[in-house]
Structure formats: C-alpha cells, structure tokens
PDB file of C-alpha atoms in Angstrom:
ATOM      1  CA  UNK A   1      -5.416  -4.645 -40.234  1.00 49.00           C
ATOM      2  CA  UNK A   2      -7.091  -5.041 -37.017  1.00 52.00           C
ATOM      3  CA  UNK A   3      -6.149  -6.548 -33.812  1.00 52.00           C
ATOM      4  CA  UNK A   4      -5.997 -10.431 -33.514  1.00 52.00           C
ATOM      5  CA  UNK A   5      -8.414 -11.901 -31.272  1.00 53.00           C
ATOM      6  CA  UNK A   6      -6.661 -14.870 -30.344  1.00 53.00           C
ATOM      7  CA  UNK A   7      -6.229 -14.403 -26.612  1.00 52.00           C
ATOM      8  CA  UNK A   8      -9.158 -13.992 -24.153  1.00 58.00           C
ATOM      9  CA  UNK A   9      -6.823 -12.506 -21.257  1.00 58.00           C
ATOM     10  CA  UNK A  10      -4.462  -9.417 -21.747  1.00 58.00           C
ATOM     11  CA  UNK A  11      -0.959 -10.703 -22.081  1.00 58.00           C
ATOM     12  CA  UNK A  12       2.003  -9.572 -20.167  1.00 57.00           C
ATOM     13  CA  UNK A  13       5.578  -9.160 -21.527  1.00 56.00           C
ATOM     14  CA  UNK A  14       7.734 -11.918 -20.069  1.00 56.00           C
ATOM     15  CA  UNK A  15       9.724  -9.287 -18.195  1.00 59.00           C
ATOM     16  CA  UNK A  16       6.659  -7.700 -16.172  1.00 60.00           C
ATOM     17  CA  UNK A  17       6.655  -8.727 -12.742  1.00 59.00           C
ATOM     18  CA  UNK A  18       3.562  -9.757 -10.763  1.00 61.00           C
ATOM     19  CA  UNK A  19       3.904 -10.567  -7.057  1.00 59.00           C
ATOM     20  CA  UNK A  20       1.927 -13.794  -7.372  1.00 62.00           C
ATOM     21  CA  UNK A  21       4.465 -15.458  -9.755  1.00 67.00           C
ATOM     22  CA  UNK A  22       7.056 -15.553  -7.263  1.00 66.00           C
ATOM     23  CA  UNK A  23       5.033 -17.158  -4.781  1.00 67.00           C
ATOM     24  CA  UNK A  24       3.652 -19.695  -7.478  1.00 75.00           C
ATOM     25  CA  UNK A  25       6.927 -20.490  -8.768  1.00 76.00           C
ATOM     26  CA  UNK A  26       9.186 -20.621  -5.681  1.00 75.00           C
ATOM     27  CA  UNK A  27       6.737 -21.882  -2.939  1.00 77.00           C
ATOM     28  CA  UNK A  28       7.720 -25.539  -3.641  1.00 80.00           C
ATOM     29  CA  UNK A  29      11.486 -24.655  -3.788  1.00 78.00           C
ATOM     30  CA  UNK A  30      11.307 -22.828  -0.560  1.00 75.00           C
ATOM     31  CA  UNK A  31       9.151 -25.567   1.111  1.00 79.00           C
ATOM     32  CA  UNK A  32      12.023 -28.033   0.188  1.00 82.00           C
ATOM     33  CA  UNK A  33      14.812 -25.664   1.441  1.00 78.00           C
ATOM     34  CA  UNK A  34      13.872 -23.985   4.582  1.00 78.00           C
ATOM     35  CA  UNK A  35      17.297 -22.760   5.018  1.00 82.00           C
ATOM     36  CA  UNK A  36      17.029 -20.840   1.679  1.00 77.00           C
ATOM     37  CA  UNK A  37      13.766 -19.499   2.853  1.00 72.00           C
ATOM     38  CA  UNK A  38      15.274 -18.229   6.026  1.00 72.00           C
ATOM     39  CA  UNK A  39      18.130 -16.769   4.265  1.00 75.00           C
ATOM     40  CA  UNK A  40      15.850 -14.525   2.105  1.00 73.00           C
ATOM     41  CA  UNK A  41      13.950 -13.503   5.104  1.00 71.00           C
ATOM     42  CA  UNK A  42      16.984 -12.452   6.960  1.00 71.00           C
ATOM     43  CA  UNK A  43      18.238 -10.761   3.973  1.00 70.00           C
ATOM     44  CA  UNK A  44      15.089  -8.721   3.749  1.00 73.00           C
ATOM     45  CA  UNK A  45      15.239  -7.803   7.426  1.00 68.00           C
ATOM     46  CA  UNK A  46      18.839  -6.430   7.150  1.00 66.00           C
ATOM     47  CA  UNK A  47      17.925  -4.713   3.930  1.00 72.00           C
ATOM     48  CA  UNK A  48      14.889  -2.717   5.575  1.00 71.00           C
ATOM     49  CA  UNK A  49      17.016  -2.114   8.578  1.00 65.00           C
ATOM     50  CA  UNK A  50      19.714  -0.566   6.339  1.00 64.00           C
ATOM     51  CA  UNK A  51      17.170   1.584   4.546  1.00 65.00           C
ATOM     52  CA  UNK A  52      15.737   2.989   7.930  1.00 66.00           C
ATOM     53  CA  UNK A  53      19.384   3.929   8.710  1.00 68.00           C
ATOM     54  CA  UNK A  54      20.239   5.570   5.528  1.00 62.00           C
ATOM     55  CA  UNK A  55      16.846   7.569   5.723  1.00 62.00           C
ATOM     56  CA  UNK A  56      17.828   8.676   9.296  1.00 64.00           C
ATOM     57  CA  UNK A  57      21.315   9.606   7.937  1.00 61.00           C
ATOM     58  CA  UNK A  58      20.122  11.960   5.429  1.00 63.00           C
ATOM     59  CA  UNK A  59      17.611  13.417   7.715  1.00 59.00           C
ATOM     60  CA  UNK A  60      19.270  13.899  10.862  1.00 77.00           C
ATOM     61  CA  UNK A  61      23.083  13.570  10.762  1.00 83.00           C
ATOM     62  CA  UNK A  62      25.671  16.135   9.436  1.00 91.00           C
ATOM     63  CA  UNK A  63      27.773  15.715   6.632  1.00 92.00           C
ATOM     64  CA  UNK A  64      30.657  14.791   8.867  1.00 95.00           C
ATOM     65  CA  UNK A  65      28.709  12.084  10.761  1.00 94.00           C
ATOM     66  CA  UNK A  66      27.075  11.025   7.344  1.00 92.00           C
ATOM     67  CA  UNK A  67      30.609  10.336   5.742  1.00 94.00           C
ATOM     68  CA  UNK A  68      32.080   8.622   9.005  1.00 96.00           C
ATOM     69  CA  UNK A  69      28.752   6.452   9.132  1.00 92.00           C
ATOM     70  CA  UNK A  70      29.244   5.326   5.547  1.00 92.00           C
ATOM     71  CA  UNK A  71      32.805   4.264   6.259  1.00 95.00           C
ATOM     72  CA  UNK A  72      31.950   2.618   9.140  1.00 94.00           C
ATOM     73  CA  UNK A  73      29.403   0.583   7.344  1.00 90.00           C
ATOM     74  CA  UNK A  74      31.601  -0.433   4.808  1.00 92.00           C
ATOM     75  CA  UNK A  75      34.172  -1.286   7.320  1.00 95.00           C
ATOM     76  CA  UNK A  76      31.647  -3.885   8.969  1.00 91.00           C
ATOM     77  CA  UNK A  77      30.096  -5.106   5.661  1.00 86.00           C
ATOM     78  CA  UNK A  78      33.519  -5.764   3.730  1.00 91.00           C
ATOM     79  CA  UNK A  79      35.231  -7.245   7.005  1.00 91.00           C
ATOM     80  CA  UNK A  80      32.062  -9.839   7.238  1.00 86.00           C
ATOM     81  CA  UNK A  81      32.689 -11.189   3.862  1.00 88.00           C
ATOM     82  CA  UNK A  82      36.549 -11.167   4.158  1.00 92.00           C
ATOM     83  CA  UNK A  83      37.400  -7.849   1.876  1.00 94.00           C
ATOM     84  CA  UNK A  84      38.702  -5.738   4.883  1.00 94.00           C
ATOM     85  CA  UNK A  85      41.387  -5.979   7.446  1.00 94.00           C
ATOM     86  CA  UNK A  86      40.689  -4.953  11.132  1.00 92.00           C
ATOM     87  CA  UNK A  87      41.789  -1.195  10.027  1.00 93.00           C
ATOM     88  CA  UNK A  88      40.696  -0.653   6.365  1.00 95.00           C
ATOM     89  CA  UNK A  89      39.502  -1.681   2.946  1.00 96.00           C
ATOM     90  CA  UNK A  90      39.975  -0.968  -0.625  1.00 96.00           C
ATOM     91  CA  UNK A  91      37.908   1.897  -1.738  1.00 93.00           C
ATOM     92  CA  UNK A  92      37.442   2.510  -5.287  1.00 90.00           C
ATOM     93  CA  UNK A  93      34.878   4.927  -4.868  1.00 89.00           C
ATOM     94  CA  UNK A  94      35.612   8.655  -5.492  1.00 90.00           C
ATOM     95  CA  UNK A  95      34.459  11.696  -3.466  1.00 89.00           C
ATOM     96  CA  UNK A  96      32.116  12.312  -6.396  1.00 92.00           C
ATOM     97  CA  UNK A  97      30.373   8.796  -5.680  1.00 92.00           C
ATOM     98  CA  UNK A  98      30.353   9.418  -1.822  1.00 91.00           C
ATOM     99  CA  UNK A  99      28.588  12.599  -2.454  1.00 92.00           C
ATOM    100  CA  UNK A 100      26.161  11.122  -4.762  1.00 90.00           C
ATOM    101  CA  UNK A 101      25.515   8.394  -2.146  1.00 87.00           C
ATOM    102  CA  UNK A 102      25.128  10.662   0.753  1.00 89.00           C
ATOM    103  CA  UNK A 103      23.375  13.737  -0.919  1.00 88.00           C
ATOM    104  CA  UNK A 104      26.512  16.059  -0.490  1.00 91.00           C
ATOM    105  CA  UNK A 105      28.532  18.300  -2.770  1.00 94.00           C
ATOM    106  CA  UNK A 106      31.915  17.430  -4.036  1.00 93.00           C
ATOM    107  CA  UNK A 107      33.087  20.432  -2.043  1.00 94.00           C
ATOM    108  CA  UNK A 108      31.446  19.330   1.002  1.00 94.00           C
ATOM    109  CA  UNK A 109      32.887  15.781   0.667  1.00 95.00           C
ATOM    110  CA  UNK A 110      36.236  17.026   0.223  1.00 95.00           C
ATOM    111  CA  UNK A 111      36.155  19.230   3.405  1.00 96.00           C
ATOM    112  CA  UNK A 112      34.503  16.443   5.471  1.00 96.00           C
ATOM    113  CA  UNK A 113      37.259  13.867   4.618  1.00 96.00           C
ATOM    114  CA  UNK A 114      39.836  16.511   5.144  1.00 97.00           C
ATOM    115  CA  UNK A 115      38.352  16.891   8.588  1.00 97.00           C
ATOM    116  CA  UNK A 116      38.522  13.166   9.256  1.00 97.00           C
ATOM    117  CA  UNK A 117      42.042  13.244   8.293  1.00 97.00           C
ATOM    118  CA  UNK A 118      42.964  16.103  10.421  1.00 97.00           C
ATOM    119  CA  UNK A 119      41.389  14.269  13.455  1.00 97.00           C
ATOM    120  CA  UNK A 120      43.725  11.518  12.530  1.00 97.00           C
ATOM    121  CA  UNK A 121      40.475   8.984  12.100  1.00 98.00           C
ATOM    122  CA  UNK A 122      41.253   7.973   8.717  1.00 97.00           C
ATOM    123  CA  UNK A 123      44.028   7.801   5.774  1.00 96.00           C
ATOM    124  CA  UNK A 124      42.784   7.729   2.321  1.00 93.00           C
ATOM    125  CA  UNK A 125      45.321   6.989  -0.064  1.00 89.00           C
ATOM    126  CA  UNK A 126      44.713   5.837  -3.924  1.00 86.00           C
ATOM    127  CA  UNK A 127      41.786   3.477  -3.662  1.00 91.00           C
ATOM    128  CA  UNK A 128      42.690   2.389   0.025  1.00 95.00           C
ATOM    129  CA  UNK A 129      41.069   3.669   3.138  1.00 96.00           C
ATOM    130  CA  UNK A 130      42.754   3.196   6.293  1.00 97.00           C
ATOM    131  CA  UNK A 131      40.802   3.720   9.338  1.00 97.00           C
ATOM    132  CA  UNK A 132      43.302   4.745  12.096  1.00 97.00           C
ATOM    133  CA  UNK A 133      40.724   4.910  15.094  1.00 97.00           C
ATOM    134  CA  UNK A 134      37.565   2.919  14.554  1.00 96.00           C
ATOM    135  CA  UNK A 135      36.253   3.258  17.949  1.00 97.00           C
ATOM    136  CA  UNK A 136      36.322   6.980  17.664  1.00 97.00           C
ATOM    137  CA  UNK A 137      35.204   7.118  14.343  1.00 97.00           C
ATOM    138  CA  UNK A 138      31.909   4.893  15.414  1.00 96.00           C
ATOM    139  CA  UNK A 139      31.369   7.274  18.236  1.00 97.00           C
ATOM    140  CA  UNK A 140      31.385  10.428  15.837  1.00 96.00           C
ATOM    141  CA  UNK A 141      29.121   8.652  13.422  1.00 94.00           C
ATOM    142  CA  UNK A 142      26.644   7.390  16.343  1.00 91.00           C
ATOM    143  CA  UNK A 143      27.512   3.973  14.296  1.00 92.00           C
ATOM    144  CA  UNK A 144      25.934   0.844  16.056  1.00 88.00           C
ATOM    145  CA  UNK A 145      26.428  -2.303  13.553  1.00 88.00           C
ATOM    146  CA  UNK A 146      23.410  -4.095  15.082  1.00 85.00           C
ATOM    147  CA  UNK A 147      21.162  -3.190  12.226  1.00 77.00           C
ATOM    148  CA  UNK A 148      23.618  -5.129   9.765  1.00 78.00           C
ATOM    149  CA  UNK A 149      23.303  -8.519  11.870  1.00 76.00           C
ATOM    150  CA  UNK A 150      20.560 -10.976  12.525  1.00 61.00           C
ATOM    151  CA  UNK A 151      20.550 -12.884  15.625  1.00 43.00           C
ATOM    152  CA  UNK A 152      20.917 -16.598  14.904  1.00 42.00           C
ATOM    153  CA  UNK A 153      17.963 -18.778  16.019  1.00 42.00           C
ATOM    154  CA  UNK A 154      15.294 -20.944  14.552  1.00 43.00           C
TER     155      UNK A 154
END
C-alpha cells in the first residue's frame, strides 16, 4: 500500500515543540496577565544566571569550593521557599548525587565533606545538613547570592 496523500503539509506529532506555538497560544494570555509575563521573564533571568554560575563552578572552583558553593546555594534557595532554617535544611541527596551534580568522584566528595566537617563549617547527619558557620562557608565558596535574586521594579 502506498502512502496516503491526504495532507499537503508535513504533519508533526502532538509532542513536537515548535517555538512559534508558544508565542501564538500564550501571547493573549500573557497580554492579559502582565504579572505572569514578568514572572516568567524573571524566572528565565535567574535560570540563566544560575547556569553561568554553575559553568564557572565546574571550570574554576576546587572541589572544596564547589561543594561549599552548592551547599550555600541550597541554603538560600530552600530558605526562600520556607524549607530551610537559618542554619540548615533536610538534604536527601547522597554523596553520590553531589558527585554527579558537581562532576566529582564519590571519594573526592567524601574527602571534601570530611574537610568541611573538620573545619566546623557543617554537620551532616542522616538526611539533614546543619551549617555551623554560614558566613565562613560563603567566604570559602566565594558565594554571592545575588545571582539567585532579581531586583524588584517595573
């Protein structure tokens, strides 16, 4: 059997994304809800800034600085949404997960976490991380949380 010639244009699967589709369907919604449009733009700005920070982390930071930076970032992000106290948060990640996220081996992550504990910067128990000295941890990581926030304004 031959191919049916019922369609003049090539058809896309319903899951195929096309950049124009977003603009066509969402433009009226975003025009009616400028706050939503602004929120999406700000979210994109923070996402791009975070990507730049992570690229720099992998390229320029030592293992100790990378782990410290991630722990500081998690503190700021989780505290912003109410899932962290002033000095810690639940951390269901394993050292393997940290290694995968930071491009480090399990052994290297283990040694790095041990060093952070020895310096009395963190205490990591079962599924909970306590940051004992956040200012010192931030200095070690060269962590500046500005990339996670966007200035308020019009």
